[in-house]
Short mmCIF file of C-alpha atoms and ligand atoms in Angstrom, two decimals:
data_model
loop_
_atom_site.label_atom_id
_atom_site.label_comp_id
_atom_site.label_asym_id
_atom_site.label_seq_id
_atom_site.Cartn_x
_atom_site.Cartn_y
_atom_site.Cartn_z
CA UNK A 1 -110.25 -8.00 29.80
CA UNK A 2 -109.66 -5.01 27.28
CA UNK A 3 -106.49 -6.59 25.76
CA UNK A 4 -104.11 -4.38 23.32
CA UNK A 5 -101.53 -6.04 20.80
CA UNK A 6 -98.23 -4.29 19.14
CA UNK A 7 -95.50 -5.68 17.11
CA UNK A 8 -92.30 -4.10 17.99
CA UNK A 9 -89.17 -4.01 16.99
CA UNK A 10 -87.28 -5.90 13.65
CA UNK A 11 -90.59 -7.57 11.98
CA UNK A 12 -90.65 -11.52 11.85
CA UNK A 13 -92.52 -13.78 9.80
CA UNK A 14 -95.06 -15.14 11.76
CA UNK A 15 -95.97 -12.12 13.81
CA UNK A 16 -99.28 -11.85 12.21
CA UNK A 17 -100.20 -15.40 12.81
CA UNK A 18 -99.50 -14.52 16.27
CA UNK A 19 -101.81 -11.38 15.95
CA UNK A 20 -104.51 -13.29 14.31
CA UNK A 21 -104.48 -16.22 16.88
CA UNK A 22 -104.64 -13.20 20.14
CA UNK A 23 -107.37 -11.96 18.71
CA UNK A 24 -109.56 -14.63 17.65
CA UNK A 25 -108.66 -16.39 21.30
CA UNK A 26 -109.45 -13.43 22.69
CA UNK A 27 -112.55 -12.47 20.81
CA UNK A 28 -113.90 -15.96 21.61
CA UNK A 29 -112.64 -16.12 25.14
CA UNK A 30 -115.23 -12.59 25.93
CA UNK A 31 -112.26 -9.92 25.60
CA UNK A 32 -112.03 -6.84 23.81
CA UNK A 33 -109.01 -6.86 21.72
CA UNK A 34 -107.47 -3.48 20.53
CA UNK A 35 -104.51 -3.26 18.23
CA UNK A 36 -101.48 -0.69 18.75
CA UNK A 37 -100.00 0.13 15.56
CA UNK A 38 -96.54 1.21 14.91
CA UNK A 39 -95.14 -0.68 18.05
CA UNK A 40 -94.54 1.09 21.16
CA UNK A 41 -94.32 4.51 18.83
CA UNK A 42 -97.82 4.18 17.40
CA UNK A 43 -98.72 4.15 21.43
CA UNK A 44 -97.55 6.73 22.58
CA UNK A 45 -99.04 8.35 19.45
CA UNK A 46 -101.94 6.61 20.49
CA UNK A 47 -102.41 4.91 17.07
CA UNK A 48 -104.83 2.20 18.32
CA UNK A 49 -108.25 1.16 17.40
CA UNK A 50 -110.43 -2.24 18.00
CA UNK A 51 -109.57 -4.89 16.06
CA UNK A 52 -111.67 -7.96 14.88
CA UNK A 53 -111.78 -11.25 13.18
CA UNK A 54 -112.10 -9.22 10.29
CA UNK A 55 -109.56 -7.80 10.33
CA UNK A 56 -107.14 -10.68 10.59
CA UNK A 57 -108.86 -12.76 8.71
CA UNK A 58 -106.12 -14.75 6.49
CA UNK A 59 -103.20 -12.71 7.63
CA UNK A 60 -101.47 -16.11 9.01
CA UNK A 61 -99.91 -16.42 5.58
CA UNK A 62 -98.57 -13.30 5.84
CA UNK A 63 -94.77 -11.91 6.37
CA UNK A 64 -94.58 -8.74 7.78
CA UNK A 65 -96.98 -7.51 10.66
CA UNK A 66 -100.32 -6.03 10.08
CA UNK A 67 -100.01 -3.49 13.07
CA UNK A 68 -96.47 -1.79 11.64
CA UNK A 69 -93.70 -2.18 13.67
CA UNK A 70 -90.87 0.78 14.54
CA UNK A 71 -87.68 1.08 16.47
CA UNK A 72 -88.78 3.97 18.84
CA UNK A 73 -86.37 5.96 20.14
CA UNK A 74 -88.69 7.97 23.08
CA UNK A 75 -90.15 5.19 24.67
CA UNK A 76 -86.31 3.51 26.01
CA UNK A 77 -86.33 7.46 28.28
CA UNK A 78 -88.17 7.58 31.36
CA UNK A 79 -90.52 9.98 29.97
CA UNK A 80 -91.45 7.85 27.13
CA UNK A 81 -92.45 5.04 29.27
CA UNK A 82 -94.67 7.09 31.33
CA UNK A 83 -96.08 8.62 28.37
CA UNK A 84 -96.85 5.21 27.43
CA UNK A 85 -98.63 4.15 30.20
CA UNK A 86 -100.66 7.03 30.75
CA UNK A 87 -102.08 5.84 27.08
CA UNK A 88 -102.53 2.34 28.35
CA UNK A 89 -104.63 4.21 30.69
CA UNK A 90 -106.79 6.16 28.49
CA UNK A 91 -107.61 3.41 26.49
CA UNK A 92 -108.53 0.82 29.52
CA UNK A 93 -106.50 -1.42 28.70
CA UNK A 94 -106.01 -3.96 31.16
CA UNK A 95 -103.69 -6.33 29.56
CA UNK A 96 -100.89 -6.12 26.84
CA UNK A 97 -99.48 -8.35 24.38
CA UNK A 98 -95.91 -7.50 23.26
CA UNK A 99 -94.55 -9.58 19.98
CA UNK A 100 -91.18 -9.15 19.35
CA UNK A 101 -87.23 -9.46 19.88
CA UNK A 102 -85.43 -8.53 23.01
CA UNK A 103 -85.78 -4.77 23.13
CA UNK A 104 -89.23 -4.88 22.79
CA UNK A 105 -89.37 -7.55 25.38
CA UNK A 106 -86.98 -5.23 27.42
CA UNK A 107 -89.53 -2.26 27.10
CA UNK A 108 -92.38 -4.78 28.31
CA UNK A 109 -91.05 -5.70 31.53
CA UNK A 110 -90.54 -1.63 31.82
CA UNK A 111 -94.31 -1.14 31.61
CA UNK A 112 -95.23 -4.31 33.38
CA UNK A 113 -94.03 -1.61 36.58
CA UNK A 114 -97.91 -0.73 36.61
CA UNK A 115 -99.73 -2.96 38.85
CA UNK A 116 -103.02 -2.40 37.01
CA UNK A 117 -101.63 -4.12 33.85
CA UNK A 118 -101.15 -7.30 33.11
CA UNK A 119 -98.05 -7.44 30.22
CA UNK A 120 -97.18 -10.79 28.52
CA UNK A 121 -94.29 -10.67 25.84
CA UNK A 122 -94.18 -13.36 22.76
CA UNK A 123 -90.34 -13.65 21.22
CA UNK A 124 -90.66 -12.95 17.34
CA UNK A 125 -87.39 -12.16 16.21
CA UNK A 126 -85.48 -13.76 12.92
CA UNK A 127 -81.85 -13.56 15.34
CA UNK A 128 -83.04 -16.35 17.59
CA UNK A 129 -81.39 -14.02 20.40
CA UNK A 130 -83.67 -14.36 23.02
CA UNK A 131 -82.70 -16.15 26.22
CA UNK A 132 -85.06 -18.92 27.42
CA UNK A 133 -86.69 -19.67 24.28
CA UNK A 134 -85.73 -22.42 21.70
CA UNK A 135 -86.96 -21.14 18.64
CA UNK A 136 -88.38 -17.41 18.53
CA UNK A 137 -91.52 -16.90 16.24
CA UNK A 138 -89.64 -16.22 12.41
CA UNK A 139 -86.52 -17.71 12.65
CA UNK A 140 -87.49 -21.25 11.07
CA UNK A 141 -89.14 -18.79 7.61
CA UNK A 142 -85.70 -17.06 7.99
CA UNK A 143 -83.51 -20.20 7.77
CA UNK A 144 -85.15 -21.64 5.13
CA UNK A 145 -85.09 -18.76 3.72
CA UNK A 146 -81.55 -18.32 3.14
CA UNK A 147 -81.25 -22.28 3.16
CA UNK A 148 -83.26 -21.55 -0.58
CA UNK A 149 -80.81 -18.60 -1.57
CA UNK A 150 -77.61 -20.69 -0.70
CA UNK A 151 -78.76 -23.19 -2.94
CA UNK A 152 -79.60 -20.90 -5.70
CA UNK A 153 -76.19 -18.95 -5.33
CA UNK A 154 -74.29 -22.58 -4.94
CA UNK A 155 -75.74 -23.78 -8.79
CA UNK A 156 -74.41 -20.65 -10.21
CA UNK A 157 -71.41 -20.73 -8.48
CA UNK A 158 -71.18 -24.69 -9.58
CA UNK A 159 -71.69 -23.82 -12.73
CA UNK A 160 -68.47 -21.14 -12.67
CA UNK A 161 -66.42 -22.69 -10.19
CA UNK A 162 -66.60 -19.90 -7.52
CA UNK A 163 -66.27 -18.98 -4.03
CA UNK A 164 -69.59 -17.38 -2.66
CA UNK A 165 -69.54 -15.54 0.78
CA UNK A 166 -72.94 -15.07 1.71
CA UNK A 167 -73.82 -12.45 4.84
CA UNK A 168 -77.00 -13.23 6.81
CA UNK A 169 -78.54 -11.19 9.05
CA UNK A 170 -78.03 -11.71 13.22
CA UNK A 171 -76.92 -8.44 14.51
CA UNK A 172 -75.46 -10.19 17.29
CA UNK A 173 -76.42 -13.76 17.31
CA UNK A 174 -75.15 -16.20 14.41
CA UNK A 175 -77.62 -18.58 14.78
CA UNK A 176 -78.86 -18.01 11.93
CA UNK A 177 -75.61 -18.54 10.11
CA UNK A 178 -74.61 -21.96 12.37
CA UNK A 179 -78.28 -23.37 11.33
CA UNK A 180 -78.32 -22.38 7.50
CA UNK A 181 -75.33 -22.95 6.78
CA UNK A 182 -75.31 -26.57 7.69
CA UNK A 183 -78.52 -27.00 6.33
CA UNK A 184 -76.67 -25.11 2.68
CA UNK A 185 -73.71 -27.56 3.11
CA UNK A 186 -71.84 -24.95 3.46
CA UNK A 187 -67.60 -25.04 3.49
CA UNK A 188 -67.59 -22.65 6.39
CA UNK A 189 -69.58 -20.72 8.70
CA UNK A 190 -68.51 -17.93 10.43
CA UNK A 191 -69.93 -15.87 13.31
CA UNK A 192 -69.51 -13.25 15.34
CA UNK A 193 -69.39 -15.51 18.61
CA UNK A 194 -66.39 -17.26 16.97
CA UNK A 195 -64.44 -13.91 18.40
CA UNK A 196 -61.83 -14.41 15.63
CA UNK A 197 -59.65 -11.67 14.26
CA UNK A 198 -59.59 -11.05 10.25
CA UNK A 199 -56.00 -12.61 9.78
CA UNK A 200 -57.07 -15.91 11.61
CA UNK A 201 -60.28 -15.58 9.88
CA UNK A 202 -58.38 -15.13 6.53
CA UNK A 203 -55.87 -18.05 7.22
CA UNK A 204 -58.68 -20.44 8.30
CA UNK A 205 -60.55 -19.93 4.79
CA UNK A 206 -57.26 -19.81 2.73
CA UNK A 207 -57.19 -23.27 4.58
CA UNK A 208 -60.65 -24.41 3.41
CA UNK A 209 -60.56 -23.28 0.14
CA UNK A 210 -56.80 -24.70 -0.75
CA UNK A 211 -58.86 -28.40 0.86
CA UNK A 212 -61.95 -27.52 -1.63
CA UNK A 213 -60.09 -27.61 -4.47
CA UNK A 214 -57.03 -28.79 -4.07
CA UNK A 215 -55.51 -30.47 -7.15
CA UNK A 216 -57.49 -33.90 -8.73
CA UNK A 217 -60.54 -33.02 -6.42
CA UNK A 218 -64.31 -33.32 -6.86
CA UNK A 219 -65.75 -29.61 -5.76
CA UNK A 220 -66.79 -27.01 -7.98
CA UNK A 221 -68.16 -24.45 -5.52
CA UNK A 222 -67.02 -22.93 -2.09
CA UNK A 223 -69.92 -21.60 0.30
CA UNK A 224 -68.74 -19.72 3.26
CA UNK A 225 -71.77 -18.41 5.15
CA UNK A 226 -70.69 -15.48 7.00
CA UNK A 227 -73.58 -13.84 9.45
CA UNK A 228 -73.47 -10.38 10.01
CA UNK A 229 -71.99 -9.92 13.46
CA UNK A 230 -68.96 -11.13 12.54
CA UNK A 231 -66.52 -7.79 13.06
CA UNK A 232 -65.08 -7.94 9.29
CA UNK A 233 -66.55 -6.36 6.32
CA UNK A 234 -67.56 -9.13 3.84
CA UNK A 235 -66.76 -7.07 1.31
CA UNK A 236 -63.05 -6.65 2.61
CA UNK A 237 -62.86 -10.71 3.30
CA UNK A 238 -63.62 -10.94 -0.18
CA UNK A 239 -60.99 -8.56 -1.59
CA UNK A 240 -58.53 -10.87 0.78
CA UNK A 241 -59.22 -13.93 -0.05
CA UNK A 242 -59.05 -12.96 -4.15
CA UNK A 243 -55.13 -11.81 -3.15
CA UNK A 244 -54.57 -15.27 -2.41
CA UNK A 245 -57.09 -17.34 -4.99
CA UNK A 246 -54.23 -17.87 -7.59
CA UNK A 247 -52.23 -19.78 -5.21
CA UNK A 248 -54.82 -21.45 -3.11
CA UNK A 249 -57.48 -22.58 -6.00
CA UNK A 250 -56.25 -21.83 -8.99
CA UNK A 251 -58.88 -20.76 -12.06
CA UNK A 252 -61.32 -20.14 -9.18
CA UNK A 253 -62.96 -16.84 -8.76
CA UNK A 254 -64.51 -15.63 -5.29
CA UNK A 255 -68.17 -13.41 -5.56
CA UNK A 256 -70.14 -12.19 -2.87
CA UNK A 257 -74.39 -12.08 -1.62
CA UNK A 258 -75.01 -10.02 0.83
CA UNK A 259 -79.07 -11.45 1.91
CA UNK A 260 -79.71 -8.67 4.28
CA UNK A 261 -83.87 -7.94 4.66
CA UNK A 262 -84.52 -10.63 1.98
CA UNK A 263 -84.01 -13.05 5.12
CA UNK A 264 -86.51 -11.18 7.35
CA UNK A 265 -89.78 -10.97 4.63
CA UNK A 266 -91.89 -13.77 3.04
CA UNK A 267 -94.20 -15.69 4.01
CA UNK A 268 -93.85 -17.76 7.25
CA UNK A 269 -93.06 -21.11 7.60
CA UNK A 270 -95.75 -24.21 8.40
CA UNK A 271 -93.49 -24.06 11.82
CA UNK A 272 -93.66 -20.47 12.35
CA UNK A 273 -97.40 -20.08 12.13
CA UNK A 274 -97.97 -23.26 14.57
CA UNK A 275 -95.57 -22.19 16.93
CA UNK A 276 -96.72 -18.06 16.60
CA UNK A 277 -100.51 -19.70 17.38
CA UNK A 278 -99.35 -21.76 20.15
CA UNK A 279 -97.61 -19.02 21.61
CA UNK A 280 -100.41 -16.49 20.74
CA UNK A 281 -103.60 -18.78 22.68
CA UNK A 282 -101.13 -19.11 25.81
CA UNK A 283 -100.36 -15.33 25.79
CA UNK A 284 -104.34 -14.65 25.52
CA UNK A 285 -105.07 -17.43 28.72
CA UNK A 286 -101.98 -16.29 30.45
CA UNK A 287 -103.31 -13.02 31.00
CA UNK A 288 -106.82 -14.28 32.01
CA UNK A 289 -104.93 -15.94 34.70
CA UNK A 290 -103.26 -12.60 36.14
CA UNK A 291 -99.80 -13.33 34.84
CA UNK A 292 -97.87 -10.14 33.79
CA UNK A 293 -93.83 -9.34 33.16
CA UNK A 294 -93.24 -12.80 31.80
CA UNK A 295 -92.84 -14.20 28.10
CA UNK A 296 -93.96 -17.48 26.59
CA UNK A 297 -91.29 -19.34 25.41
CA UNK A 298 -91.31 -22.18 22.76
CA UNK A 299 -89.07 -25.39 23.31
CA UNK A 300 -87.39 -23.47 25.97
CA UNK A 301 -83.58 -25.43 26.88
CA UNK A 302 -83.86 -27.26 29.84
CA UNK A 303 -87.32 -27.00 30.72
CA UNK A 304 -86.45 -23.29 32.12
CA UNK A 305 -89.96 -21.43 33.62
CA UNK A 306 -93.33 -22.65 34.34
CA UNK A 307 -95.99 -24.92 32.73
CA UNK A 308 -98.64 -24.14 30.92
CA UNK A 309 -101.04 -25.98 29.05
CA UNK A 310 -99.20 -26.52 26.16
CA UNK A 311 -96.24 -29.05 26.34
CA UNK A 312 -94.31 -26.77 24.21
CA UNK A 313 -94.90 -23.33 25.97
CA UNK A 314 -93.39 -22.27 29.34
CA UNK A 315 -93.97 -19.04 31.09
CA UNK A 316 -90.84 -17.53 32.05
CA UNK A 317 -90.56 -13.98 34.13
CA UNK A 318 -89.07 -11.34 32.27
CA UNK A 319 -86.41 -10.37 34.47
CA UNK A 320 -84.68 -14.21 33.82
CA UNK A 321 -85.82 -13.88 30.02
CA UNK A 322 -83.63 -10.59 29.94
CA UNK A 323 -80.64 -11.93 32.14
CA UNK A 324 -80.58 -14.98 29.98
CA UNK A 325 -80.66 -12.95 26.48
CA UNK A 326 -77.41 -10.67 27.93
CA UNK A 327 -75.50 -13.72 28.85
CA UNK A 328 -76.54 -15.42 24.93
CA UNK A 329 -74.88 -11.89 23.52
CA UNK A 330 -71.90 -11.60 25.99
CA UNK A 331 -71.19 -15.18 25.01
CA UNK A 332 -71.38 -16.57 28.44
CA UNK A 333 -75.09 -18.54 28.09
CA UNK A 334 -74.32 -22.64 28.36
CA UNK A 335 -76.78 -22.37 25.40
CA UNK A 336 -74.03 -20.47 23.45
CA UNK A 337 -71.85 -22.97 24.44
CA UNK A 338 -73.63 -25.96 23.81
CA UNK A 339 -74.53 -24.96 20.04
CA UNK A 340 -71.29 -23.67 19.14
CA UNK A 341 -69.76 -27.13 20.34
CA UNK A 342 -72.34 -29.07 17.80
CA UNK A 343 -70.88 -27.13 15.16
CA UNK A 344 -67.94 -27.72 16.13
CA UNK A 345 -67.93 -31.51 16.12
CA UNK A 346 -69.24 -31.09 12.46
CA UNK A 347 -66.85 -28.59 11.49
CA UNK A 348 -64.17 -30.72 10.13
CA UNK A 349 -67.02 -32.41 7.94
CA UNK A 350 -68.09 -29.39 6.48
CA UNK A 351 -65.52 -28.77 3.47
CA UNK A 352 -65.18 -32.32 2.39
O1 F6P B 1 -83.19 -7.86 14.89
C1 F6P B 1 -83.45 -8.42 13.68
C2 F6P B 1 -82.63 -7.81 12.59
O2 F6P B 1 -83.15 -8.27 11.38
C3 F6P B 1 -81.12 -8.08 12.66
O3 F6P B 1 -80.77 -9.35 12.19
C4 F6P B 1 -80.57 -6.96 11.83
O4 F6P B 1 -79.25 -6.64 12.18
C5 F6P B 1 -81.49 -5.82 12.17
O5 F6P B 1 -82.71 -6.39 12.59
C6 F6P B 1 -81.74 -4.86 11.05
O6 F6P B 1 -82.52 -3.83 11.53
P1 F6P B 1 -83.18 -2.71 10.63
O7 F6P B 1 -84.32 -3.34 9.90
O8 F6P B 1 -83.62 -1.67 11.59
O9 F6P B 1 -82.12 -2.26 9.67
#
């Protein structure tokens, strides 16, 4: 095979472990492996060239991707796509591996249209958004991640007796925030799922923070991790919540972190490199055994998809992968369901 490679989309740590692992399994395997830079951009700029062990070499540890990644806006138009497979084309390319979140793996299945091509998609995105996968490559670096700044914010704000609201990225998934913030011991989370309106929002904190440090009690710090999606303006929750501080925990002040890109760089987790190999070697042999317009998914809920030789990884078509992302943003996925009723039943534990 003459296999290409692009990162696409919002980077994740672990996408070069991914890169390095398709290209060493498909060096060894007898392919030619070319890299795309710049995501689906840099191809239909057709900013590719061969890439070798070389090349890769030691780039597991790495955040970031190697290849450059972009959010293009020509390839989502009919044109674009054609563009881009006339390239595939040119270079005689035969198969392509697509790392990245759910619009990249939407612009796959687009291109997987050519029956000469055989197009595999890995999920590498720090939201954990995408439908039939457990854990996408990057989001274990990115909860630990903010896991680390929580704690560093919480012995500051310990050592002042404040409120901290911290945002964390997940445009419109708060995994993220559900994960970290238990991990953080956080007083509250708060997500965009949730579907709550800034007065109930408001209330509900007032309500946690008046329990935190309520007369004769032990706490000397409030964390409320907030993610991103959630429709109100952290900064504008904050300026609430100080309205009502004097009354609800007096001598208490209220700050606020926003983590934005800090949660998407560094380098990737133990997890996140075993997982991005794992996924990588079963992208390479997927394609050696014809499979195109489907995804590798790791620890994917309920067993969804087909086996492969990895206990792990299934192999999933990309027409359920996509169905099953829209239905994890609308808010109608049992997934959805099923981790917002975990947190849940720890809720009530959570500002003790
Ligand atoms: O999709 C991953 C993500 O990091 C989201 O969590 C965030 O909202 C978005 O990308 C930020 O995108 P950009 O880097 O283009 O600002």
């Amino acid at each position: 095979m003459r296999l290409a490679v692009l990162t696409s989309g919002g980077d994740s740590p672990g996408m070069n472990a991914a890169l390095r692992t398709v290209v060493a399994a498909g060096r060894q395997r007898g392919h030619e492996v070319i890299g795309v830079r710049r995501g689906y951009q840099g191809l239909l700029e057709g900013d590719v060239g061969p890439l070798d062990l070389a090349d890769v070499e030691g780039i597991t540890r790495l955040g970031g991707t190697l290849l450059g990644s972009s959010r293009s806006t020509e390839f989502p138009t009919p044109a674009g796509q054609e563009k881009a497979r006339s390239r595939l084309r040119e270079h005689d390319v035969s198969a392509l591996v697509v790392i990245g979140g759910n619009g990249s793996l939407a612009g796959a299945h687009l291109l997987a249209t050519d029956p000469a091509l055989r197009v595999v998609g890995l999920p590498a995105s720090i939201d954990n958004d995408v439908g039939h996968c457990g854990l996408a490559i990057g989001v274990d670096t990115a909860v630990n991640t903010i896991v680390e700044a929580c704690d560093r914010i919480s012995d500051t704000a310990r050592a002042h007796r404040r409120v901290f609201v911290v945002e964390v990225m997940g445009r419109s998934c708060g995994y993220l925030a559900m994960r970290a913030g238990v991990a953080a011991e956080a007083d509250a989370i708060l997500f965009g799922e949730q579907k709550l309106g800034e007065d109930e929002i408001v209330e509900r904190l007032r309500g946690v923070l008046r329990r935190c440090f309520a007369a004769g009690g032990y706490k000397k710090r409030a964390l409320i991790v907030k993610s991103e999606g959630v429709a109100v303006k952290t900064s504008q929750l904050v300026e609430r919540l100080s309205q009502h501080l004097a009354e609800d925990a007096p001598g208490v002040d209220v700050r606020e972190t926003v983590l934005g890109h800090v949660v998407r760089g560094g380098s990737p987790s133990a997890t996140d490199r075993v997982v991005a190999q794992r996924l990588g070697f079963a992208a390479v042999v997927a394609a050696e055994q014809g499979a195109s317009d489907v995804m590798l998914g790791w620890d994917v809920p309920g067993g969804f998809g087909e086996k492969t030789g990895d206990p792990q990884v299934r192999k999933i078509a990309l027409t359920e992968v996509l169905a099953e992302t829209a239905r994890l943003l609308d808010g109608t996925s049992p997934v959805l369901a099923r981790r917002m009723a975990m947190l849940a039943q720890v809720e009530d534990l959570l500002a003790i």
